[in-house]
Structure formats: C-alpha cells, structure tokens
mmCIF file of C-alpha atoms and ligand atoms in Angstrom:
data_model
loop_
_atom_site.group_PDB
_atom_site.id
_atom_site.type_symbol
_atom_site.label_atom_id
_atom_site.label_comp_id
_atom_site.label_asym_id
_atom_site.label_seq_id
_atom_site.Cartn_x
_atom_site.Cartn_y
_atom_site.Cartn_z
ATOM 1 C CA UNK A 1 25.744 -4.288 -16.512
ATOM 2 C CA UNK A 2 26.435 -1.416 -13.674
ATOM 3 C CA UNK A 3 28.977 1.118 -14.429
ATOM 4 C CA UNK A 4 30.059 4.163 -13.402
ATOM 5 C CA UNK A 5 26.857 6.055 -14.302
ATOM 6 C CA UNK A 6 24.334 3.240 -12.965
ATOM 7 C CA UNK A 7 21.668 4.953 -10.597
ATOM 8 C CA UNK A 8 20.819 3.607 -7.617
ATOM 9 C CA UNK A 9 17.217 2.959 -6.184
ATOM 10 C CA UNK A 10 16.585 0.972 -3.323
ATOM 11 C CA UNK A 11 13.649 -0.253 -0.282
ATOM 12 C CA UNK A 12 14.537 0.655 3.454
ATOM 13 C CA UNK A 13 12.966 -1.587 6.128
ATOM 14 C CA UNK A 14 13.303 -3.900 9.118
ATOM 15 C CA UNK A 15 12.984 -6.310 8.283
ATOM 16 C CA UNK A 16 13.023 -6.077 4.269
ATOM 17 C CA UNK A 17 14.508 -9.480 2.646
ATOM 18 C CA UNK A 18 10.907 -10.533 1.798
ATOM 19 C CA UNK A 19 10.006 -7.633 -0.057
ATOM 20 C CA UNK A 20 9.400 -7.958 -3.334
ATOM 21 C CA UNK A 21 9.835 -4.421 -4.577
ATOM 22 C CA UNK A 22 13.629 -5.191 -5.728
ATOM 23 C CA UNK A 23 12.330 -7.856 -8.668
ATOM 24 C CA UNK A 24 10.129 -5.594 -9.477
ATOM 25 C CA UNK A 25 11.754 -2.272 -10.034
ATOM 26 C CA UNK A 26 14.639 -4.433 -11.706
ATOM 27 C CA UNK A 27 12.615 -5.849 -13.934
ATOM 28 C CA UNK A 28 10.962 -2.138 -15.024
ATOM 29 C CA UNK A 29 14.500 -1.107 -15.165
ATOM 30 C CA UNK A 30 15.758 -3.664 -17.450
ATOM 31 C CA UNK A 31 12.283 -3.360 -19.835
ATOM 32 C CA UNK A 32 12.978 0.239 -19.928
ATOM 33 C CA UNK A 33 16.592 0.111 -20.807
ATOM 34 C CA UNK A 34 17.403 2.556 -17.644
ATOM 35 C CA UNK A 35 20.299 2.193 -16.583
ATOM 36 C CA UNK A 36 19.748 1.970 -12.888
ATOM 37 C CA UNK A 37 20.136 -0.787 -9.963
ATOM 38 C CA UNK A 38 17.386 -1.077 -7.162
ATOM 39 C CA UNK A 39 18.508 -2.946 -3.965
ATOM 40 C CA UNK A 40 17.008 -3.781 -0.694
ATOM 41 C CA UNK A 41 18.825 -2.260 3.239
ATOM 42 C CA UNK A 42 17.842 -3.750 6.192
ATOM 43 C CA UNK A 43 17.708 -0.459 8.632
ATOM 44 C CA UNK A 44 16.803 -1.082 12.140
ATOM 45 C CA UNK A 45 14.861 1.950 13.991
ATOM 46 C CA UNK A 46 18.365 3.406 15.541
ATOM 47 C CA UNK A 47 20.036 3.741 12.321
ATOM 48 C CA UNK A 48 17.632 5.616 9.962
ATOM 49 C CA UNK A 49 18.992 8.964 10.800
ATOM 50 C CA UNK A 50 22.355 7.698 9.853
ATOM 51 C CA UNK A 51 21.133 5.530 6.626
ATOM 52 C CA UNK A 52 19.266 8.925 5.112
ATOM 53 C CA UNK A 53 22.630 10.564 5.602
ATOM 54 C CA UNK A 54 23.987 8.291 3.606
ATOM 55 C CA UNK A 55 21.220 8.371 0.650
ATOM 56 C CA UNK A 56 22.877 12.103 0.465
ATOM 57 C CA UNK A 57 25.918 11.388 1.239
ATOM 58 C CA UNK A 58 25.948 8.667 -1.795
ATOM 59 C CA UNK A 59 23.455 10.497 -4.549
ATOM 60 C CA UNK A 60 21.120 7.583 -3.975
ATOM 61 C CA UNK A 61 18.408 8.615 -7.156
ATOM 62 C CA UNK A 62 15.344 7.639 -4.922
ATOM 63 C CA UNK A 63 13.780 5.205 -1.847
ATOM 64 C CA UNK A 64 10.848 3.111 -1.282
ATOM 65 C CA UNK A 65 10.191 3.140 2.671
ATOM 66 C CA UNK A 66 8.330 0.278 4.378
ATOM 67 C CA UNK A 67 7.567 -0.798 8.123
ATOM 68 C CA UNK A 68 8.941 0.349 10.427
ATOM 69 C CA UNK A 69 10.062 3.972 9.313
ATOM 70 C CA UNK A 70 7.089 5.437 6.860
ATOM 71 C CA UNK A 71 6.104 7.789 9.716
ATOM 72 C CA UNK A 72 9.826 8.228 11.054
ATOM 73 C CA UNK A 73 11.780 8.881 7.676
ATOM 74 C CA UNK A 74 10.140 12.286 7.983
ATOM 75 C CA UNK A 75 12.103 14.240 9.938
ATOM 76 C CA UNK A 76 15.230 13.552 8.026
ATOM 77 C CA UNK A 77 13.544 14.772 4.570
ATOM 78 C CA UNK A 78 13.244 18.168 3.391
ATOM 79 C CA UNK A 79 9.894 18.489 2.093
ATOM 80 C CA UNK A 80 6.814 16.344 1.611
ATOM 81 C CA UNK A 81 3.845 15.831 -0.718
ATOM 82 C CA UNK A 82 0.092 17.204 0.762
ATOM 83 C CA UNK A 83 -0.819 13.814 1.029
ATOM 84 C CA UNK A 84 2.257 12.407 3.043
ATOM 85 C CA UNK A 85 1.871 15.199 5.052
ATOM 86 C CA UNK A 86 -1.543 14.981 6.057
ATOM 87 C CA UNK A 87 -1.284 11.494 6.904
ATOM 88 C CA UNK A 88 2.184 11.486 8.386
ATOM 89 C CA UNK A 89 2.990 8.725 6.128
ATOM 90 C CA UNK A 90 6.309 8.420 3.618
ATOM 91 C CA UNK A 91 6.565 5.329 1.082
ATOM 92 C CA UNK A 92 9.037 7.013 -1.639
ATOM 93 C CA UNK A 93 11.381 9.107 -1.378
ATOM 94 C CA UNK A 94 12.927 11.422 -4.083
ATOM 95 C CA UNK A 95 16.511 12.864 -4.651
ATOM 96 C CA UNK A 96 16.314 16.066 -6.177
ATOM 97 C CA UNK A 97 19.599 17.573 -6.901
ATOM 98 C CA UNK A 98 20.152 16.436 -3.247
ATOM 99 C CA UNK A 99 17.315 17.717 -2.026
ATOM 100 C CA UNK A 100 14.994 14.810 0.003
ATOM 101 C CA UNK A 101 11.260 15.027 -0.930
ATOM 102 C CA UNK A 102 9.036 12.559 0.522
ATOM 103 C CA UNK A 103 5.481 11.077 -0.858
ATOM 104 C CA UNK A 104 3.096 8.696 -0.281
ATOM 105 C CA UNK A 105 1.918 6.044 -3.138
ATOM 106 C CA UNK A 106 -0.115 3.358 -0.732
ATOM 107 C CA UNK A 107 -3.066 5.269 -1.497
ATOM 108 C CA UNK A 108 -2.905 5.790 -5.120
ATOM 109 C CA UNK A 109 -1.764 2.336 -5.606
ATOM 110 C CA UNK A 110 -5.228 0.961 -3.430
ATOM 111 C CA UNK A 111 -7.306 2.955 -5.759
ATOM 112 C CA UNK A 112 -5.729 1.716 -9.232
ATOM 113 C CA UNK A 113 -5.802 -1.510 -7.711
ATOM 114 C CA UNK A 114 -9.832 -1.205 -7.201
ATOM 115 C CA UNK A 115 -10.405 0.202 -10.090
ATOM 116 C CA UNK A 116 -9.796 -3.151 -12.131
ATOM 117 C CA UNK A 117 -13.448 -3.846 -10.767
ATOM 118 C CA UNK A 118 -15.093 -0.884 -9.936
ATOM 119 C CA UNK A 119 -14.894 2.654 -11.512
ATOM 120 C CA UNK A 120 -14.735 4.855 -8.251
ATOM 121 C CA UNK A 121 -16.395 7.876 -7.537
ATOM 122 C CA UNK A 122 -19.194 7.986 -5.260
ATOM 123 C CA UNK A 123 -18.674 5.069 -3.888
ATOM 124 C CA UNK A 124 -19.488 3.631 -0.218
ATOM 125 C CA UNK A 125 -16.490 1.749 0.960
ATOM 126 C CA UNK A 126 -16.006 -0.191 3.870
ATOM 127 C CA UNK A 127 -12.097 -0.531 5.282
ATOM 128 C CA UNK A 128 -11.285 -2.498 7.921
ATOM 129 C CA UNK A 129 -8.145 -1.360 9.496
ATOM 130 C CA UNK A 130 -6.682 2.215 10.797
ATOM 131 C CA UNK A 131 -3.021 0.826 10.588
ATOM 132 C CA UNK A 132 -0.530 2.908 8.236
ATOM 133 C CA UNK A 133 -2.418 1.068 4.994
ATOM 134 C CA UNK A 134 -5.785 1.464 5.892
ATOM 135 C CA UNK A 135 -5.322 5.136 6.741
ATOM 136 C CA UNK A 136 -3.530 5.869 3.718
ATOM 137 C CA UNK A 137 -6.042 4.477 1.625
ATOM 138 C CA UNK A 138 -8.969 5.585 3.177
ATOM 139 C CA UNK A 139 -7.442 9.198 2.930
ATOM 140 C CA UNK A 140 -7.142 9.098 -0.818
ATOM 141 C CA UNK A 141 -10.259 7.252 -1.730
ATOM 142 C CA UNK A 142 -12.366 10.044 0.838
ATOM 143 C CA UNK A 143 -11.621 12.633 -1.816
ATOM 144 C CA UNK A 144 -14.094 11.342 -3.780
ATOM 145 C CA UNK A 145 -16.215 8.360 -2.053
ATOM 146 C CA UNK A 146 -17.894 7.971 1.333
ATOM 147 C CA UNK A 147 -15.832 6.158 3.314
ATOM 148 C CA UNK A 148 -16.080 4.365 6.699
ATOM 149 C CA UNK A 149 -13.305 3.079 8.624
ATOM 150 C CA UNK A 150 -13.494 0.051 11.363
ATOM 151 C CA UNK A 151 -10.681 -0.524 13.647
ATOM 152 C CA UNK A 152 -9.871 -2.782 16.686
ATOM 153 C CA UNK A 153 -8.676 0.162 18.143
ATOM 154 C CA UNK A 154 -11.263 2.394 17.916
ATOM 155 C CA UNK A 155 -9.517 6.014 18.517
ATOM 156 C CA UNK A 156 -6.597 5.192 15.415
ATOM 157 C CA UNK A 157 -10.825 5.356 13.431
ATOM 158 C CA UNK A 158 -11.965 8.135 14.995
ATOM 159 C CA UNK A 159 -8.499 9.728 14.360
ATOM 160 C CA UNK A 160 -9.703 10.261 10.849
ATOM 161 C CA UNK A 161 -12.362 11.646 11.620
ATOM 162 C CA UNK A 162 -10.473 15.032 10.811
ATOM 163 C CA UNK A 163 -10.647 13.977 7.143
ATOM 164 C CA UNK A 164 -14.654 13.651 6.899
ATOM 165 C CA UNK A 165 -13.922 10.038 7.266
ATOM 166 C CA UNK A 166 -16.401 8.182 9.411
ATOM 167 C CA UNK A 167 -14.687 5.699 12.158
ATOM 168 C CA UNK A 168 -16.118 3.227 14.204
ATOM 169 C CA UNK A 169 -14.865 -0.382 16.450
ATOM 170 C CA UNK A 170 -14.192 -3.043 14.650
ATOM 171 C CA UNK A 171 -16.627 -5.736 16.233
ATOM 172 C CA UNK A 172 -19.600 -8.231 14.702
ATOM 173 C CA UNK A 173 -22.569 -5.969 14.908
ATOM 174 C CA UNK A 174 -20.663 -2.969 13.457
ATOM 175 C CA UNK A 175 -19.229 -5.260 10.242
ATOM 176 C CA UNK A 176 -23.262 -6.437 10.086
ATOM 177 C CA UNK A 177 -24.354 -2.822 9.658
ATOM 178 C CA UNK A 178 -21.907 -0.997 7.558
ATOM 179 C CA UNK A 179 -21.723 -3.952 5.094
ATOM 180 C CA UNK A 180 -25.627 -3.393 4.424
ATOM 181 C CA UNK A 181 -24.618 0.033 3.325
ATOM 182 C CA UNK A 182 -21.190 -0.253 1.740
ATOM 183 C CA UNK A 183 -20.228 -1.558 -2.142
ATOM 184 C CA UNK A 184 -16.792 -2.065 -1.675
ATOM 185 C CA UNK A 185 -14.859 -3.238 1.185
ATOM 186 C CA UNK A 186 -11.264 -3.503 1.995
ATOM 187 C CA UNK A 187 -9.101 -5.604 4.172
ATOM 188 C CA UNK A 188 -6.609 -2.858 5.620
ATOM 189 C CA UNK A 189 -5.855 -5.440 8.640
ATOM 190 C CA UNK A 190 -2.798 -8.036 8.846
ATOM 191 C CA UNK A 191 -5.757 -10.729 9.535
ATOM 192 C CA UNK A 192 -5.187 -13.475 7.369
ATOM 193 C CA UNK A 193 -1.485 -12.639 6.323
ATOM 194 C CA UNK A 194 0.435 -16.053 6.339
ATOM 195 C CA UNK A 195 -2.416 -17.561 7.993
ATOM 196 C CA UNK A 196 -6.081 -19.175 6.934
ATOM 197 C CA UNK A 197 -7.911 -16.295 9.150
ATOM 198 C CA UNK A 198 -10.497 -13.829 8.056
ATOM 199 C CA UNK A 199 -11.444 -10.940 9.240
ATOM 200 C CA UNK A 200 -14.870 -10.531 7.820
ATOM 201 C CA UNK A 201 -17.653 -13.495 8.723
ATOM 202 C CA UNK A 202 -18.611 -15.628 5.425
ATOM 203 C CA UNK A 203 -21.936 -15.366 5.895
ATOM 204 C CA UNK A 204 -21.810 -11.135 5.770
ATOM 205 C CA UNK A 205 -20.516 -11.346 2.439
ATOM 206 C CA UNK A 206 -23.366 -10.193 -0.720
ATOM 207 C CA UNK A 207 -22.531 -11.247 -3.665
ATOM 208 C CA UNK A 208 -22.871 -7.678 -5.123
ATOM 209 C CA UNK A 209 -19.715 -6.489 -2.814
ATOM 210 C CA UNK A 210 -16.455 -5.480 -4.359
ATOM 211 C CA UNK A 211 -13.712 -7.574 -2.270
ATOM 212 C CA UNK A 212 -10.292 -6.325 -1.626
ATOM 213 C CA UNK A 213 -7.542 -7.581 0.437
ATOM 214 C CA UNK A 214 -4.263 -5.840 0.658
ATOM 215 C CA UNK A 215 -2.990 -8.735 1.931
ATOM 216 C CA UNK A 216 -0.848 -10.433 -0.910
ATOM 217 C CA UNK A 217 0.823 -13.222 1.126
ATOM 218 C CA UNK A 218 -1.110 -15.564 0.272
ATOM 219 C CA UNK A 219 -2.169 -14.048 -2.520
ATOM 220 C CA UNK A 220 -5.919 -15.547 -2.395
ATOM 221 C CA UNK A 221 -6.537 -14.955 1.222
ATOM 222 C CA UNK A 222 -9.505 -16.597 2.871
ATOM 223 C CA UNK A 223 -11.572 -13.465 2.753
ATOM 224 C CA UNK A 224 -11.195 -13.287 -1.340
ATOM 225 C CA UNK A 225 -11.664 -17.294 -1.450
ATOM 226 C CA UNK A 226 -15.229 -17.237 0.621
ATOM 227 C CA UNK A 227 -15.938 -13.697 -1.168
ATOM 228 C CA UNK A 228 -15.082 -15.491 -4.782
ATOM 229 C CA UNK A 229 -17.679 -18.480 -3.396
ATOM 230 C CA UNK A 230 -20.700 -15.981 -2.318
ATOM 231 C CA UNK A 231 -20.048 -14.823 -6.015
ATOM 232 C CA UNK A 232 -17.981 -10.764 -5.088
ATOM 233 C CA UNK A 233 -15.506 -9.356 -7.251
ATOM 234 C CA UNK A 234 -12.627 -9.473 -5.935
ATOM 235 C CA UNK A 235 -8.837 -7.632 -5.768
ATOM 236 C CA UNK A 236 -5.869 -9.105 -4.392
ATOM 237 C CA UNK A 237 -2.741 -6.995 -2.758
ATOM 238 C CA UNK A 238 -0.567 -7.882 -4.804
ATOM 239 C CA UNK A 239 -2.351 -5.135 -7.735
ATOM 240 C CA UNK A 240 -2.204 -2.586 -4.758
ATOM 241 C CA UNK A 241 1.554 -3.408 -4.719
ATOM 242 C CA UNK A 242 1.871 -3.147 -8.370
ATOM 243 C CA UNK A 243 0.331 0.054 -8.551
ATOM 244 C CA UNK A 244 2.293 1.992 -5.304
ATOM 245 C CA UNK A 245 5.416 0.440 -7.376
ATOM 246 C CA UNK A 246 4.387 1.750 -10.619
ATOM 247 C CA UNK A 247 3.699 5.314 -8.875
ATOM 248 C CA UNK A 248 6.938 5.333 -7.120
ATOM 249 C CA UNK A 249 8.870 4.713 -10.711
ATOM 250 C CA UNK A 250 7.117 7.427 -11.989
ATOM 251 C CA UNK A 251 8.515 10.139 -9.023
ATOM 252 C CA UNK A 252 11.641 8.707 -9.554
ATOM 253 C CA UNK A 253 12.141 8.569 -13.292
ATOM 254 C CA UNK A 254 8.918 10.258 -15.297
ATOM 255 C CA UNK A 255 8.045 6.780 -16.881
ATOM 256 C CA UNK A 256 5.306 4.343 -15.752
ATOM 257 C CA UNK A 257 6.763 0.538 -16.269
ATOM 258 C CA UNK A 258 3.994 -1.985 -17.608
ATOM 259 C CA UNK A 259 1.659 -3.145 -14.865
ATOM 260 C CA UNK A 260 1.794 -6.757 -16.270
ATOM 261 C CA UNK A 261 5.631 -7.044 -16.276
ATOM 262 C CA UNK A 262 5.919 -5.171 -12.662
ATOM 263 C CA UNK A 263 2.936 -8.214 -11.636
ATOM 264 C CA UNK A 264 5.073 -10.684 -13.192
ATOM 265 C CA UNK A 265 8.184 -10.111 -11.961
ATOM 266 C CA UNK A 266 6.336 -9.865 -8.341
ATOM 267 C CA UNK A 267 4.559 -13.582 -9.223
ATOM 268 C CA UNK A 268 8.127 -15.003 -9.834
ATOM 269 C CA UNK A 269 9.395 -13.570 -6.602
ATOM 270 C CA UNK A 270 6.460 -14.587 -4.552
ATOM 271 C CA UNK A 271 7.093 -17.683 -6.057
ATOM 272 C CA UNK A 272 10.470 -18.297 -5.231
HETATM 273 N N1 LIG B 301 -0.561 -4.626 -0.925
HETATM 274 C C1 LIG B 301 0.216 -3.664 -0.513
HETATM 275 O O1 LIG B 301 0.807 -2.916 -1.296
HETATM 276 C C2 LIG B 301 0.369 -3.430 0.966
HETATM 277 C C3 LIG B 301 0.907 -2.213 1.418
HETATM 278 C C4 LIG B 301 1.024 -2.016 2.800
HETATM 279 C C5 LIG B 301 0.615 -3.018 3.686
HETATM 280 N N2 LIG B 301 0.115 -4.192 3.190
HETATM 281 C C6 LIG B 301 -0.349 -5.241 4.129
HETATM 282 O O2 LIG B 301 -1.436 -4.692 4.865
HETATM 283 C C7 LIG B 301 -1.443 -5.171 6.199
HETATM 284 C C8 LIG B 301 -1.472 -3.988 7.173
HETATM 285 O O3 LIG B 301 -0.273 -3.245 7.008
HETATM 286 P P1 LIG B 301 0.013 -1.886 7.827
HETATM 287 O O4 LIG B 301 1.289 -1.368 7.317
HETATM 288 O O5 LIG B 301 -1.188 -0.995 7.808
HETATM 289 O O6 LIG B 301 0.220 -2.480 9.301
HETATM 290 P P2 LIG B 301 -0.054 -1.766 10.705
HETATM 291 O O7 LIG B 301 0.174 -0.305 10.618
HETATM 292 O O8 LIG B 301 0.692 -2.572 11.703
HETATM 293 O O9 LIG B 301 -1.659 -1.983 10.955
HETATM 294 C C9 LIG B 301 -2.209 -3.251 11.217
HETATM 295 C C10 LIG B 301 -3.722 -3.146 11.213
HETATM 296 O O10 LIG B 301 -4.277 -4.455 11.427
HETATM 297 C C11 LIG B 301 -5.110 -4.433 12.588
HETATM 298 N N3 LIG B 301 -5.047 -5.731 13.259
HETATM 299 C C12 LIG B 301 -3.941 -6.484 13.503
HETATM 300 N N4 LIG B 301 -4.292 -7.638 14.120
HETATM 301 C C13 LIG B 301 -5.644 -7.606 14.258
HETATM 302 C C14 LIG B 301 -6.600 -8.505 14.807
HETATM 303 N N5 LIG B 301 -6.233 -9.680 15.339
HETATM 304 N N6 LIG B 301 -7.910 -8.174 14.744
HETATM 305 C C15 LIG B 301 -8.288 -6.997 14.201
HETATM 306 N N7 LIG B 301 -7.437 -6.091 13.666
HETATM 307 C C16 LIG B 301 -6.126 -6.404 13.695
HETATM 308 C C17 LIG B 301 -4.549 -3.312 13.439
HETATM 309 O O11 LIG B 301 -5.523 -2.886 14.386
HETATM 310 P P3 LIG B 301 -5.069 -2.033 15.702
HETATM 311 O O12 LIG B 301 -4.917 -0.626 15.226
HETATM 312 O O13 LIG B 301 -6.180 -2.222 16.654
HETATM 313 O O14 LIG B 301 -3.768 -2.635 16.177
HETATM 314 C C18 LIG B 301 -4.276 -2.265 12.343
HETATM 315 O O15 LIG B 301 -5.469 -1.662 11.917
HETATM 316 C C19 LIG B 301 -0.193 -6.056 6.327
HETATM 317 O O16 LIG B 301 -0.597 -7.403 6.166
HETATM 318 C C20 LIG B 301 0.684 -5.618 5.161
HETATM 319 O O17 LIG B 301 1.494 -6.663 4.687
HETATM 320 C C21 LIG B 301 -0.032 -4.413 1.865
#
C-alpha cells in the first residue's frame, strides 16, 4: 500500500502505454519489500523540459527514459555517466539529493543478455543497426570484442568509427561478407518488430552463429525462428530488456531484483 513515504520511480516516453518496464519494476519492488511505486508519463517532445522540472520539483527517486527523449533528456540533467556521454544516449536517470545524473543501461543490458550463450571477450560481432540501440550496444561490447556495425544509413556506421568500431552499408553483399567473419550477430534494427520480416537472408545464417534480436515484440522474431531452424543459438530482446531493467534498479536502489521474476512479470505483461 502507498503512503506517505512511498518512492516514486517511473518511464518517460511518447508514446509509453506499451512499455513494459512498469510490471516489471513493480514486481522487483513488491519481491523486495521496497516500498516504492513505478509508473509510466506519456511526455511529448515539447514538454520534457517542463516534465524534468517536475521530477525535481516532486523528489521523483529515479527515471527510465525511452524514445523519443534518450538523447534530449540531457540537457536538463546535471551530470552524466562516461558512457551516456560518449554516446549521447540517457536510459535512467538518478535523483541524488536533487541532483539529476543521467546513465545509460541499453548496453550493459545487450551484453548480459548475450552472455546466456556466449561468454564475451574477444569476440567478432556483427550488429545490424546504428539507431540509438545498436549504437549503444556496439559501444559497450567494443571495449572488449571486435565489432562491426551495418546500417541503412551508412554515415550513423561510420559515425562510430570514433570508437574503433568498424561501420559499413547495410546491403546483401556486405551481410554475405561480414557474416563469414563474425560469431555473433545482433539485430539492432526495428525490422521484424510487429511484423513477419527479417532483416538477415535465411540462407546466410551458419549454424555456429550466436543469434540475437533486440526485438521482443514478437518475442521469437523471424530472424531467431529461421536462426533456431539452421541450428544458432539464439537470444531474444526481451533478456536485453530484463537486464537494462535490472541495471537501472540497481542505480536507483543498490539491489539487483531476480532476473527470472523481472522476465516473468514482463511475460505476463506481454501477454496481456
Ligand atoms: N530489447 C530492448 O531492451 C530494446 C531496447 C531498445 C530498443 N529495442 C528495439 O530495438 C529496435 C531499434 O530501436 P532504436 O531505439 O535503436 O530505434 P531507432 O533509433 O529508431 O533505430 C532504428 C534502426 O533500424 C534501422 N531500420 C529501420 N527500418 C529499416 C529498414 N527497413 N531496413 C533497414 N534498417 C532499418 C534504422 O536504420 P537508419 O539509421 O538507416 O534509419 C536504425 O538503424 C526497436 O524495434 C526497439 O523496439 C529493444
């Protein structure tokens, strides 16, 4: 029950009523016997400015940030993480005695996530996709793997080039050749989300490839279905989610919830 000491923890997006991050954090809440709400605000572009005055204004405890204002939220925080900062990317925010530090978990999350198949380090990983995911994760899985990044828009790849990260178009020849080379490789593009699209042709898949998709609706896309058929390990999006989830409760609270209870409580909300 909420009460006059009940902390409040919430996702800002446009839109955000799909999101699943509220069952989830309530859930860890609940398990953890913190006592603690986590909501969901609908912010549209114009309004963020005011809405972060309001997370001081109110003592709001902490923030996940989604699409459209992870790169925006920035300039109404007052410091940031090295890795948010490099990539110009917030996810969670944290209220520190009313001071607004911002950090980045996409990353982190995509490499607990992969390592359920693989144990990383050295690596070569293929992502597909420069968007806000694909650059996240490509910058924290660079620190210690080779990684190559294909985009549709080939200057958002070369863009990371900055990071040692190689970047390349996103075509049929280029997804030939750098799946010869790679061990792992991620789907950092929206192809396939709510639809039976893949980005990757069948017939490119080894069976010897690691598979991820951070897509998670559906949660077996049709790149992890024809990758499960050529006989590839495979990761859905929904552990990615898990995992930036997980990191984000730590920030906020120093504890890390149980990754099968966050999952499940995701599952039912997925579900519903
Ligand atoms: N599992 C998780 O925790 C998690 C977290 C974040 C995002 N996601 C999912 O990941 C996906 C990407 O999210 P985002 O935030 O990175 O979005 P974003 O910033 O809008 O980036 C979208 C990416 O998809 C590419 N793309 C879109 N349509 C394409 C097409 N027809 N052919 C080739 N490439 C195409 C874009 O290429 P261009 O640059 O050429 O436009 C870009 O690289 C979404 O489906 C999102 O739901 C999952």
């Amino acid at each position: 029950m909420a009460d006059a000491e009940t902390r409040l923890y919430g996702v800002i997006g446009f839109p955000v009523r799909h999101s699943l991050s509220p069952v989830m954090h309530n859930a860890a809440f609940k398990a953890l016997g913190i006592n603690a709400i986590y909501l969901a605000f609908e912010v549209p572009p114009e309004r963020l400015g005011d809405a972060m005055e309001g997370v001081r204004a109110l003592g709001i405890s902490g923030l996940n940030v989604t699409m459209p204002h992870k790169g925006a939220v920035i300039h109404f925080l007052d410091s940031l993480s090295e890795d948010s900062g490099e990539i110009g990317s917030v996810n969670t925010v944290v209220n520190r005695k009313g001071k607004l530090e911002g950090h980045t978990t996409d990353g982190l999350g995509a490499r607990r996530a992969l390592e359920r198949a693989i144990e990383l380090g050295g690596r070569k990983i293929l992502i597909i996709g420069a968007g806000g995911a694909g650059k996240a994760i490509a910058y924290e899985l660079s620190k210690d793997n080779e990684v190559v990044v294909l985009n549709r828009t080939l200057e958002k790849a070369k863009a990371l080039e900055r990071f040692g990260i190689m970047g390349d178009a996103l075509n049929r020849e280029n997804l030939g050749k750098y799946l010869e080379w790679a061990e792992v490789l991620i789907n950092a593009t929206s192809v396939g989300m709510n639809s039976w699209e893949t980005p990757v042709p069948t017939e490119l898949l080894r069976k010897d490839l690691v598979v991820m998709d951070i897509i998670y609706k559906p949660l077996k896309t049709r790149l992890l279905t024809e990758a499960e058929l050529r006989g590839c390990k495979t990761v859905d999006g929904l552990w990615m989610l898990v995992y930036q989830g997980i990191e984000s409760f730590r920030l906020w609270t120093g504890f890390k919830p149980d990754e099968g209870l966050m999952r499940g409580a995701a599952l039912e909300g997925i579900s519903e």
